[in-house]
XYZ file of N, CA and C in Angstrom:
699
model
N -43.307 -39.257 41.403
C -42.815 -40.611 41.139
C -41.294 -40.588 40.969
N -40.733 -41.545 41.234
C -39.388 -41.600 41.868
C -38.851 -42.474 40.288
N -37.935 -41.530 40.036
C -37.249 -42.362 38.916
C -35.603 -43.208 39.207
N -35.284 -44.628 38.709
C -34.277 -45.208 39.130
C -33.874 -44.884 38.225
N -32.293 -44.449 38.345
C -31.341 -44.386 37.605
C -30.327 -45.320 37.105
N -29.864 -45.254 36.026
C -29.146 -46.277 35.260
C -27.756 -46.407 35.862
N -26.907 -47.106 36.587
C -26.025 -47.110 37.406
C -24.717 -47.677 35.837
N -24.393 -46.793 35.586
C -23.278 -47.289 34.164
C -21.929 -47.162 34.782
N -21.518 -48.482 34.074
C -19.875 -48.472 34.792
C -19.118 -48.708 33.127
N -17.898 -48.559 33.396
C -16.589 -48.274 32.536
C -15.919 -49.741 32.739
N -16.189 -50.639 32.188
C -15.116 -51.480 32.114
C -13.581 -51.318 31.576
N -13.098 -52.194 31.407
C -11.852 -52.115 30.271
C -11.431 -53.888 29.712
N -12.341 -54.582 29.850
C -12.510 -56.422 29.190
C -12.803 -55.909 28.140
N -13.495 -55.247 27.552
C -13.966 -54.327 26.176
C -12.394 -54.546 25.095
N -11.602 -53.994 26.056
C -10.011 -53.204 25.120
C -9.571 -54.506 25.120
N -9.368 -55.914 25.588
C -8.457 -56.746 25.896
C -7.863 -57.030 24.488
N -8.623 -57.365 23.354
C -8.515 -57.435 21.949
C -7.242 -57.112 21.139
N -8.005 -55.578 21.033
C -7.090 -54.698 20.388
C -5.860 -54.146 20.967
N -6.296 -53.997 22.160
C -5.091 -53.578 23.582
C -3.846 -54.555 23.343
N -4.378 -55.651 23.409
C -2.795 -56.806 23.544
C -2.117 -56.888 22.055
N -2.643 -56.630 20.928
C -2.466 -57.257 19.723
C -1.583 -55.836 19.496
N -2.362 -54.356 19.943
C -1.568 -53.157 19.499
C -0.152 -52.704 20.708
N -0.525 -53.165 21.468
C 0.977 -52.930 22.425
C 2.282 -53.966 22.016
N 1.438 -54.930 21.906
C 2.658 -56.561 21.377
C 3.302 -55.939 20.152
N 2.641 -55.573 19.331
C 3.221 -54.677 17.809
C 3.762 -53.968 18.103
N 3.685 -52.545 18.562
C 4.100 -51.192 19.106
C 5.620 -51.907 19.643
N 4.932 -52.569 21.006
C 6.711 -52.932 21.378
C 8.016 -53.717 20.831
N 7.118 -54.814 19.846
C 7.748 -55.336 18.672
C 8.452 -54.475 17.881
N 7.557 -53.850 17.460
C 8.331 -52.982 16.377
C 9.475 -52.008 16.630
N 9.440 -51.671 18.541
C 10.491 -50.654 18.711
C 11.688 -51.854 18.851
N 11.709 -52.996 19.763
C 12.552 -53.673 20.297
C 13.501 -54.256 18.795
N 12.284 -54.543 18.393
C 13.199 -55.704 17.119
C 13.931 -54.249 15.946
N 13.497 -53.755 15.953
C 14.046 -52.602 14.950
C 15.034 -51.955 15.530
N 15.044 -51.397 16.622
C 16.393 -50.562 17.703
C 17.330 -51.985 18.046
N 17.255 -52.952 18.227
C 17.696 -54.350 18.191
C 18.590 -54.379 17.205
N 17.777 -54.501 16.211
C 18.714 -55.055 14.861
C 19.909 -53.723 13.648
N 19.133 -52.199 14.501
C 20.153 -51.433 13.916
C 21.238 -50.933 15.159
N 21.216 -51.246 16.458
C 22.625 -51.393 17.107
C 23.349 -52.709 16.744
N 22.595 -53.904 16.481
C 23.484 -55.125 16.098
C 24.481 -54.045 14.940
N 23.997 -53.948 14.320
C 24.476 -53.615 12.708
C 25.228 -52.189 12.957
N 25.036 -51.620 13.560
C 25.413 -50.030 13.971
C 26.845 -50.748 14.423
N 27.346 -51.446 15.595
C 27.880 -51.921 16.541
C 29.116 -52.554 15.075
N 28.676 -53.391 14.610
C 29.515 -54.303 13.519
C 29.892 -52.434 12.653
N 30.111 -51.765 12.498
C 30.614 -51.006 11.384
C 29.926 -50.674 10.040
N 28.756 -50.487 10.793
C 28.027 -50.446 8.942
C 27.806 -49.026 8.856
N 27.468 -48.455 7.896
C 27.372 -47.058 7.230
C 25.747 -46.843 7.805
N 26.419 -45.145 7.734
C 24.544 -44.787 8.126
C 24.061 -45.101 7.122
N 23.806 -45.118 5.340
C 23.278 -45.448 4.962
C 22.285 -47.578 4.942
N 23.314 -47.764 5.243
C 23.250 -49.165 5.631
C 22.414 -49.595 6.760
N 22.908 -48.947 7.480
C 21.241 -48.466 8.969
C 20.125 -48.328 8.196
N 20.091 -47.169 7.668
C 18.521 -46.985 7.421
C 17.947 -48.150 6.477
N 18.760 -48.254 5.705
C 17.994 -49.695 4.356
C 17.780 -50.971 5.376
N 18.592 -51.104 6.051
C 18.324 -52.177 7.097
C 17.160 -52.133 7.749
N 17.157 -50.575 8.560
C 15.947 -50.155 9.315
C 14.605 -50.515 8.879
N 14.677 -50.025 7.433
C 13.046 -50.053 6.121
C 12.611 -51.684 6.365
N 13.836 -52.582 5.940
C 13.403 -53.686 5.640
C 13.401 -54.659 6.936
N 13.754 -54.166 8.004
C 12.926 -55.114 9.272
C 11.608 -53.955 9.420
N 11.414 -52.965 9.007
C 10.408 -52.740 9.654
C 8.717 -52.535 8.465
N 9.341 -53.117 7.538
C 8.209 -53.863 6.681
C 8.232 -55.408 7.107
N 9.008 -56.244 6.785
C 9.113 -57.787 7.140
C 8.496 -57.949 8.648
N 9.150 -56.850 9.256
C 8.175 -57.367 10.523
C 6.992 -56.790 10.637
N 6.226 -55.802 9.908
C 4.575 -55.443 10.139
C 4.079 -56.586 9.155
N 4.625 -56.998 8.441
C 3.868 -58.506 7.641
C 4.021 -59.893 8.608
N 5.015 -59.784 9.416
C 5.068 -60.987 9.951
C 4.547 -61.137 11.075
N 4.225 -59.934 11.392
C 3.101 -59.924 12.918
C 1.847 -60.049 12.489
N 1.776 -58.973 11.500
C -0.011 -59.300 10.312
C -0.484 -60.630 10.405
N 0.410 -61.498 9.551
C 0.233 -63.392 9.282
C 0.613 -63.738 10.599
N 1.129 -63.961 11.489
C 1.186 -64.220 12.738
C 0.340 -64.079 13.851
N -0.329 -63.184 13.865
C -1.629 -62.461 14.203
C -2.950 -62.964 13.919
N -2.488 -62.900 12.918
C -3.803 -63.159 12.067
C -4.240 -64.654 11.779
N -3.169 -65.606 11.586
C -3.522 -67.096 11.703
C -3.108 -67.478 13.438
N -2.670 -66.787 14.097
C -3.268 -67.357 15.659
C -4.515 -67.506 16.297
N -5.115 -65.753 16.269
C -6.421 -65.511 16.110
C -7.723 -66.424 15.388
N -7.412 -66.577 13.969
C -8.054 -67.374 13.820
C -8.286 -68.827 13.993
N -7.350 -69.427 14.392
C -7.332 -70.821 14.843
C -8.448 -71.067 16.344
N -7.662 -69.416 16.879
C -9.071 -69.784 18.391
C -10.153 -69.955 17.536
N -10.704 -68.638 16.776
C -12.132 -68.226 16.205
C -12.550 -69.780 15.152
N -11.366 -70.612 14.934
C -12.149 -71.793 14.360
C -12.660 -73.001 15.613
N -11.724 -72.314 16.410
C -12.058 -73.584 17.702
C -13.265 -73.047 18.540
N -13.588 -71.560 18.693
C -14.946 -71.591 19.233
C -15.754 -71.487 18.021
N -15.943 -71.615 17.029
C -16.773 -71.709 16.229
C -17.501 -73.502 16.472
N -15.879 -74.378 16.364
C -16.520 -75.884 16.515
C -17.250 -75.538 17.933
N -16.804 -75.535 18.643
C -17.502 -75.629 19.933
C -18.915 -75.051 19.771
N -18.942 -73.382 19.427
C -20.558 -73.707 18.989
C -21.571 -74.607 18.388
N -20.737 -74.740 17.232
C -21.432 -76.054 16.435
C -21.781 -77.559 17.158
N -20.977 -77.805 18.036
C -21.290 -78.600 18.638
C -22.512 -78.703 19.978
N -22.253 -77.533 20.227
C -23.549 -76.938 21.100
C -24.958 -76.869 20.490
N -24.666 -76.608 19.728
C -26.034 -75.586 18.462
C -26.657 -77.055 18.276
N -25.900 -78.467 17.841
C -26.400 -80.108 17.805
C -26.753 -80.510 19.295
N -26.379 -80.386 19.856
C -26.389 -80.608 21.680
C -27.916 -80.155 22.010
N -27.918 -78.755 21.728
C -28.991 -78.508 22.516
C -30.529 -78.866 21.313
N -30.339 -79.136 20.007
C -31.294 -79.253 19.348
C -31.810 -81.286 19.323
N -30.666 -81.708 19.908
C -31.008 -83.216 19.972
C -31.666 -83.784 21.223
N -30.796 -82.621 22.122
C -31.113 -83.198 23.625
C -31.462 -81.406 24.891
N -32.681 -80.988 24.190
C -32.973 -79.545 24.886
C -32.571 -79.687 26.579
N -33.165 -81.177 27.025
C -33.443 -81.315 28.601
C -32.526 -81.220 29.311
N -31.596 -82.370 28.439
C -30.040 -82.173 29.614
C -29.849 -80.914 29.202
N -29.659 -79.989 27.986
C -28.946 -78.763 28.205
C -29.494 -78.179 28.876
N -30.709 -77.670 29.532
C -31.393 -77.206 30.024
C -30.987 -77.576 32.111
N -30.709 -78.993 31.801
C -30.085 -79.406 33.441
C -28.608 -79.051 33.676
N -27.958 -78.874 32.717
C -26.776 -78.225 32.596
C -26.283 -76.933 33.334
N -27.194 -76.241 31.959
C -27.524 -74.468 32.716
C -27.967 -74.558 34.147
N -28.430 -75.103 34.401
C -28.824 -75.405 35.920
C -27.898 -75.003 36.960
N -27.773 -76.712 36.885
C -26.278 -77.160 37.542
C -25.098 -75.983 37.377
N -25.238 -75.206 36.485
C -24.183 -74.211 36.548
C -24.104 -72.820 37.712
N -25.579 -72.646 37.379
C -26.350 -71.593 38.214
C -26.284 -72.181 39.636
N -26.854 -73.294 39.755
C -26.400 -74.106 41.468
C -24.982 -73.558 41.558
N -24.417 -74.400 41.195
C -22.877 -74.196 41.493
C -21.782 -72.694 41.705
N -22.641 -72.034 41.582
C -22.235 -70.434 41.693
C -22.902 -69.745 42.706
N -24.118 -70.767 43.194
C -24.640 -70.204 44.271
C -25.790 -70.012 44.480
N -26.538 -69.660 43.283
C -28.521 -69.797 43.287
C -28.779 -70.865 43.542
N -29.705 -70.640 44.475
C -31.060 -71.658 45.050
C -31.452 -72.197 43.554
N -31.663 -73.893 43.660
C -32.251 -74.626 42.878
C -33.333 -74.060 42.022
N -34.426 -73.486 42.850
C -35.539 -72.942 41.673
C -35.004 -72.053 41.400
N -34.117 -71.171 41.985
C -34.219 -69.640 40.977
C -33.106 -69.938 39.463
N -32.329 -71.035 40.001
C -31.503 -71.501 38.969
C -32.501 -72.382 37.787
N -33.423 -73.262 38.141
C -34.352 -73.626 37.082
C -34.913 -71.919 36.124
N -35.569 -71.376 37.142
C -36.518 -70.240 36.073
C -34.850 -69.559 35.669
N -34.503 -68.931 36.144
C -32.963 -68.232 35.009
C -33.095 -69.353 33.894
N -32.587 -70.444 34.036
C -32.082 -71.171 32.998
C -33.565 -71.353 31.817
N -34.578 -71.746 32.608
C -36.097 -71.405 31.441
C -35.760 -69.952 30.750
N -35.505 -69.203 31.236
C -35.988 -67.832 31.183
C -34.783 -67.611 29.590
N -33.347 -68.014 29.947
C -32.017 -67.632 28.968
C -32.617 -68.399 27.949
N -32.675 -69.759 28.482
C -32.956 -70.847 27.048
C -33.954 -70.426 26.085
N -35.151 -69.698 26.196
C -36.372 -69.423 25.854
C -35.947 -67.755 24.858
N -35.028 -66.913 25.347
C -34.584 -65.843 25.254
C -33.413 -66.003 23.707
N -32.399 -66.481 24.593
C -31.396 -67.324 23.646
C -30.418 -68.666 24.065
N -30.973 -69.648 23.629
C -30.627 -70.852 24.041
C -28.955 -71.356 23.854
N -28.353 -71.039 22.149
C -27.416 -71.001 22.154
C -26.360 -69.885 23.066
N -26.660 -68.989 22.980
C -25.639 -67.698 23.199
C -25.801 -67.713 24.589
N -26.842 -68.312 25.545
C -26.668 -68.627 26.943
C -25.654 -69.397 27.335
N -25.355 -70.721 26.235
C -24.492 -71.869 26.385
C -23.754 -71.581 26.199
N -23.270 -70.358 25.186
C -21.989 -69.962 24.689
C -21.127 -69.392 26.358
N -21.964 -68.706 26.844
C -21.236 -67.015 27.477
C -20.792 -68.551 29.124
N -22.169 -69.112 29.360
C -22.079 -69.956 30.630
C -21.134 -71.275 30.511
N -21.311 -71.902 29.318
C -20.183 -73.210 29.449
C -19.128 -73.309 29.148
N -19.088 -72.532 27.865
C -17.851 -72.165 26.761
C -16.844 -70.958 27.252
N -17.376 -70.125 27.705
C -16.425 -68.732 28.270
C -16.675 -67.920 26.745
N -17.306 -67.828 26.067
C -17.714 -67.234 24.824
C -18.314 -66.043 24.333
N -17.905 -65.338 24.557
C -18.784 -63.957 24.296
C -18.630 -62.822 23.578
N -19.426 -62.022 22.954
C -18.804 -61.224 22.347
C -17.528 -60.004 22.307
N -17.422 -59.819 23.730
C -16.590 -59.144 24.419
C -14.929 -59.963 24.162
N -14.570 -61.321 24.728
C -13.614 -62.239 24.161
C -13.503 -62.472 22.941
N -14.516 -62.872 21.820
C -14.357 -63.567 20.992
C -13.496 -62.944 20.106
N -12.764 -64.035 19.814
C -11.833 -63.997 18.823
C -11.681 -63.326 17.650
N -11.165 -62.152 16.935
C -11.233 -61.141 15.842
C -9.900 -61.168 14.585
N -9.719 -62.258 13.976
C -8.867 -62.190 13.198
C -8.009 -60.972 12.594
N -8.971 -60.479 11.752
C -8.773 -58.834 11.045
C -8.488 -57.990 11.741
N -9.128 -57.904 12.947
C -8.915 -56.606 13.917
C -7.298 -56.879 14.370
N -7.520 -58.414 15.048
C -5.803 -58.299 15.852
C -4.777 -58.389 14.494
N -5.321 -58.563 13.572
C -3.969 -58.419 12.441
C -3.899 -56.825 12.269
N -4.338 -56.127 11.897
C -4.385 -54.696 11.584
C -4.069 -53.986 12.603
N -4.417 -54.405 14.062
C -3.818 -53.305 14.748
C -2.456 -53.964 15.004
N -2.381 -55.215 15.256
C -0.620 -55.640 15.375
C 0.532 -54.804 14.217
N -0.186 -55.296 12.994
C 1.064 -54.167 12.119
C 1.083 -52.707 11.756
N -0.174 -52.684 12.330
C -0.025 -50.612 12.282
C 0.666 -50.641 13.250
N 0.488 -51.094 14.367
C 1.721 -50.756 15.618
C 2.624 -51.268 15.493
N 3.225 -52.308 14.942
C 4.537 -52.737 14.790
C 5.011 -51.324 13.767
N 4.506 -50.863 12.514
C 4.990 -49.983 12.011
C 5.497 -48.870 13.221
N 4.173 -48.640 13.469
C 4.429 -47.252 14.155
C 5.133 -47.193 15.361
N 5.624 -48.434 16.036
C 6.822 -48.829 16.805
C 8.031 -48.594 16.362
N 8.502 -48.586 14.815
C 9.349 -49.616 14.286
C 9.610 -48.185 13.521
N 9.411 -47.436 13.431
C 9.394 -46.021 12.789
C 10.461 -45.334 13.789
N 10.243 -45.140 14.969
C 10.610 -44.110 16.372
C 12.238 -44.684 16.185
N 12.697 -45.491 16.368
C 14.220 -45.935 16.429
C 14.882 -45.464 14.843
N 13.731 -46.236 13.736
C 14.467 -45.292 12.430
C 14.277 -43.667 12.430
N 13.567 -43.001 12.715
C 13.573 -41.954 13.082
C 14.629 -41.277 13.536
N 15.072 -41.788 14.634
C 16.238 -41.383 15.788
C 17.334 -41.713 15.087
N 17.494 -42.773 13.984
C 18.707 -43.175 13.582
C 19.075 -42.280 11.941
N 17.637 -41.567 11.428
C 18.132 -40.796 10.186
C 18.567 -39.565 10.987
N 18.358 -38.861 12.038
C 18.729 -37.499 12.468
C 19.681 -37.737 13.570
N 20.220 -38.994 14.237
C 21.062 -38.636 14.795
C 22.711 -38.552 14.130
N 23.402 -37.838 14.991
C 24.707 -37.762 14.784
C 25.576 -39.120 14.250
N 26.374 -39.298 13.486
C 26.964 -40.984 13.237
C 27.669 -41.356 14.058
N 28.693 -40.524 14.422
C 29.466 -40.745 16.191
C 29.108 -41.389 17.036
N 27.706 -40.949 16.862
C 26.778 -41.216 18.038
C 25.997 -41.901 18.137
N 25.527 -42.560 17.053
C 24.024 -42.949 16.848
C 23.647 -43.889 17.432
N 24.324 -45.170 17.852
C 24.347 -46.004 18.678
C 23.414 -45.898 20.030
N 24.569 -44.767 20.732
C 23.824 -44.042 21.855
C 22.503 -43.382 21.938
N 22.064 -43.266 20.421
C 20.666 -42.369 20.740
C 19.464 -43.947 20.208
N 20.261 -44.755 19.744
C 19.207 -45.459 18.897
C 18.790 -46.162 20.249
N 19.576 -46.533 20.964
C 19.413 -47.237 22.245
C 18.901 -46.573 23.675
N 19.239 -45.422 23.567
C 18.904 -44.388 24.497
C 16.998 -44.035 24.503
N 16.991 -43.283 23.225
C 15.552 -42.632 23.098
C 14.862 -44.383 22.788
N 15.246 -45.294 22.920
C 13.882 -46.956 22.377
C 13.926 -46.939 23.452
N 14.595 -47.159 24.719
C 14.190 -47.387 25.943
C 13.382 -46.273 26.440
N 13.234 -45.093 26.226
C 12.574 -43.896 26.629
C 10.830 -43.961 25.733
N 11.368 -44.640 24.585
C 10.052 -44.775 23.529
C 9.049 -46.662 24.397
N 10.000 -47.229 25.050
C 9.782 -48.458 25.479
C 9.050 -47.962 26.455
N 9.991 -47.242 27.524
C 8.959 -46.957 29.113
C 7.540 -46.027 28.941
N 7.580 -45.227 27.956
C 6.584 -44.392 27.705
C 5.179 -45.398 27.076
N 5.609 -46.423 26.405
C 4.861 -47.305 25.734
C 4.070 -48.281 26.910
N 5.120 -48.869 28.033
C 4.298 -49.387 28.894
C 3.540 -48.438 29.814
N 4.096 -47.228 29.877
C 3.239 -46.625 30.756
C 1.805 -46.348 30.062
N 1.807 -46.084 29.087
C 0.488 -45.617 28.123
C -0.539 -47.523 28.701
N 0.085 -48.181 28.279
C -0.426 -49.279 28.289
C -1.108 -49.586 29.484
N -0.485 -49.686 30.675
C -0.686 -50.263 31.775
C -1.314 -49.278 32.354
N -1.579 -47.687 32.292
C -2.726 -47.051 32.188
C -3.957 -47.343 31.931
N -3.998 -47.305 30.515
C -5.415 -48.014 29.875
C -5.860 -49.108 30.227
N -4.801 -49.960 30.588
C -5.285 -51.426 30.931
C -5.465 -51.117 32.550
N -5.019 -50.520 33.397
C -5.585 -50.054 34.738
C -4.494 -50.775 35.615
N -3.410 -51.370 35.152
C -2.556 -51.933 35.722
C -1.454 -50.573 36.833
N -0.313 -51.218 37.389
C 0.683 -50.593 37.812
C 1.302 -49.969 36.794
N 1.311 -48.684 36.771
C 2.460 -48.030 35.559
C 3.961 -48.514 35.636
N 4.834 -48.216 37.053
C 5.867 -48.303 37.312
C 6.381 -49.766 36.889
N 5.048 -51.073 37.033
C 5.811 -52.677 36.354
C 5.180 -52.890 35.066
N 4.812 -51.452 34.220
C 4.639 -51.987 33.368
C 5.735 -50.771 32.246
N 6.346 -50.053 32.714
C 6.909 -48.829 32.534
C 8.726 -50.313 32.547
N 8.761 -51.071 33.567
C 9.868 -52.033 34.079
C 10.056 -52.685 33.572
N 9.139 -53.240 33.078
C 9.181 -55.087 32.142
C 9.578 -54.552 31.195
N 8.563 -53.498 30.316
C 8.950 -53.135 28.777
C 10.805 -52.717 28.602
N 10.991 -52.009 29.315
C 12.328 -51.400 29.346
C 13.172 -52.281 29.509
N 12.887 -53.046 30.676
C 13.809 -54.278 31.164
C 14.840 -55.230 29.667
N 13.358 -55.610 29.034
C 13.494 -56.726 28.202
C 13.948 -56.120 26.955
N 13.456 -54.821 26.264
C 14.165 -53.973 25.487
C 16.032 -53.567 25.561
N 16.332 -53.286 26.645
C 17.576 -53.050 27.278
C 18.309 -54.280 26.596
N 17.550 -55.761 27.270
C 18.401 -56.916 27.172
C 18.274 -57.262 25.579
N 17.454 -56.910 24.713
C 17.504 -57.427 23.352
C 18.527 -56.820 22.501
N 18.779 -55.489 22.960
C 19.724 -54.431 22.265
C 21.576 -55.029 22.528
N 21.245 -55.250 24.030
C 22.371 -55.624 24.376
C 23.067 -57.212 23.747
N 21.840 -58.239 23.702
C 22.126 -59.425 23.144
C 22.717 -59.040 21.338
N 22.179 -58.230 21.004
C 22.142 -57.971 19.254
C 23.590 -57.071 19.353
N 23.762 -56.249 20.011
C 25.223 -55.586 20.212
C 26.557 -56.487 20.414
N 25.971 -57.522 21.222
C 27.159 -57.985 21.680
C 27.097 -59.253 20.323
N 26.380 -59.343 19.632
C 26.545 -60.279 18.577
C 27.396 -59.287 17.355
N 27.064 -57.923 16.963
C 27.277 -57.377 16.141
C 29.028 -56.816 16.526
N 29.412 -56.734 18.238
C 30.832 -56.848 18.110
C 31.350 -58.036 17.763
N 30.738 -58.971 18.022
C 31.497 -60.409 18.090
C 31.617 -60.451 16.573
N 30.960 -60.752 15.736
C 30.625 -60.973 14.179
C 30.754 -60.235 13.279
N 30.593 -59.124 13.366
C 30.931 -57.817 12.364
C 31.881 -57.379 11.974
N 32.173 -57.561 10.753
C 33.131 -57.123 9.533
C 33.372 -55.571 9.363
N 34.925 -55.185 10.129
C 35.048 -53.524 9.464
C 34.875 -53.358 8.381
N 34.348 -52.374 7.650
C 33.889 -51.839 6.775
C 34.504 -50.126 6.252
């Protein structure tokens, strides 16, 4: 007897979650932190003055991506919540139309009329809501919305973004530091999209481009503010 085998595939819709919430942080935390200690590097401030600077954007900003994160997220997760709720009344007042609904959906994608009736008997009978969820709503467990999760991984990675530039700026040279704080974030930037756009299965090389690109230009906008504005010291 002939056994069928389980044909298992590897998505990556799984990562979309945590993936966007921990790269957005990660790159946050390098851009805005290597950002704001060449502004300040650039104006004449003391290495000590770097690093206290460094600490306190790079706490203020793992809290402000946290709450930022975290009440975006949940605003979806309250808006598909109504939408369930409104479904969950829908289909308990009026089973039939929801039931012609699911249908009409299944038509419209391409099944023959009856095979779209028995599917739609078959989900409704199985799970009536969570059919309506995944088919009308775009709702599923895979998407749905995770408050806690995208807050926690946004500010562990904003930290652990936001670390690599202070890092570079307690051990580099003072002469110099400028050059390395800006040097190694773009090297910590391209390495970051490449990791990314890996996992996510994208192009390395435009995702290795963008990150760097826009990093480059934030350093440079904050530099050229910190010559313009900055007080010798």
């Amino acid at each position: 007897m002939k056994f069928m085998h389980r044909h298992t595939e590897s998505h990556r819709s799984d990562r979309i979650g945590w993936l966007r919430a921990a790269v957005l942080g990660a790159n946050d935390g390098i851009v805005s932190t290597a950002s704001l200690l060449v502004g300040v590097a650039v104006a004449n401030a003391s290495h000590a003055t770097l690093l206290v600077t460094g600490m306190a954007g790079l706490m203020a900003g793992a809290m402000s991506m946290a709450a930022g994160e975290y009440i975006s997220v949940h605003s979806q997760a309250d808006t598909e919540q109504a939408d369930l709720s409104r479904e969950r009344a829908e289909l308990a007042s009026d089973p039939k139309a929801e039931h012609v609904e699911l249908t009409d959906i299944y038509i419209n994608r391409g099944v023959s009329p009856d095979l779209a009736r028995q599917v739609a008997d078959q989900l409704m009978a199985h799970d009536a809501l969570g059919s309506h969820a995944r088919e009308e709503l775009g709702i599923s467990d895979t998407f749905t919305a995770k408050p806690l999760q995208a807050a926690w991984a946004s500010a562990a990675s904003f930290v652990a973004g936001a670390a690599l530039p202070l890092a570079v700026t307690a051990v580099a040279p003072e002469h110099s530091v400028i050059a390395w704080i800006s040097g190694m974030s773009l090297v910590f930037l391209g390495s970051l999209g490449a990791v990314a756009a890996k996992v996510g299965g994208a192009k390395v090389i435009t995702g290795v481009w963008r990150v760097t690109f826009w990093g480059a230009l934030a350093m440079g906008v904050t530099a050229l503010v910190g010559h313009l504005f900055g007080a010798v010291v």
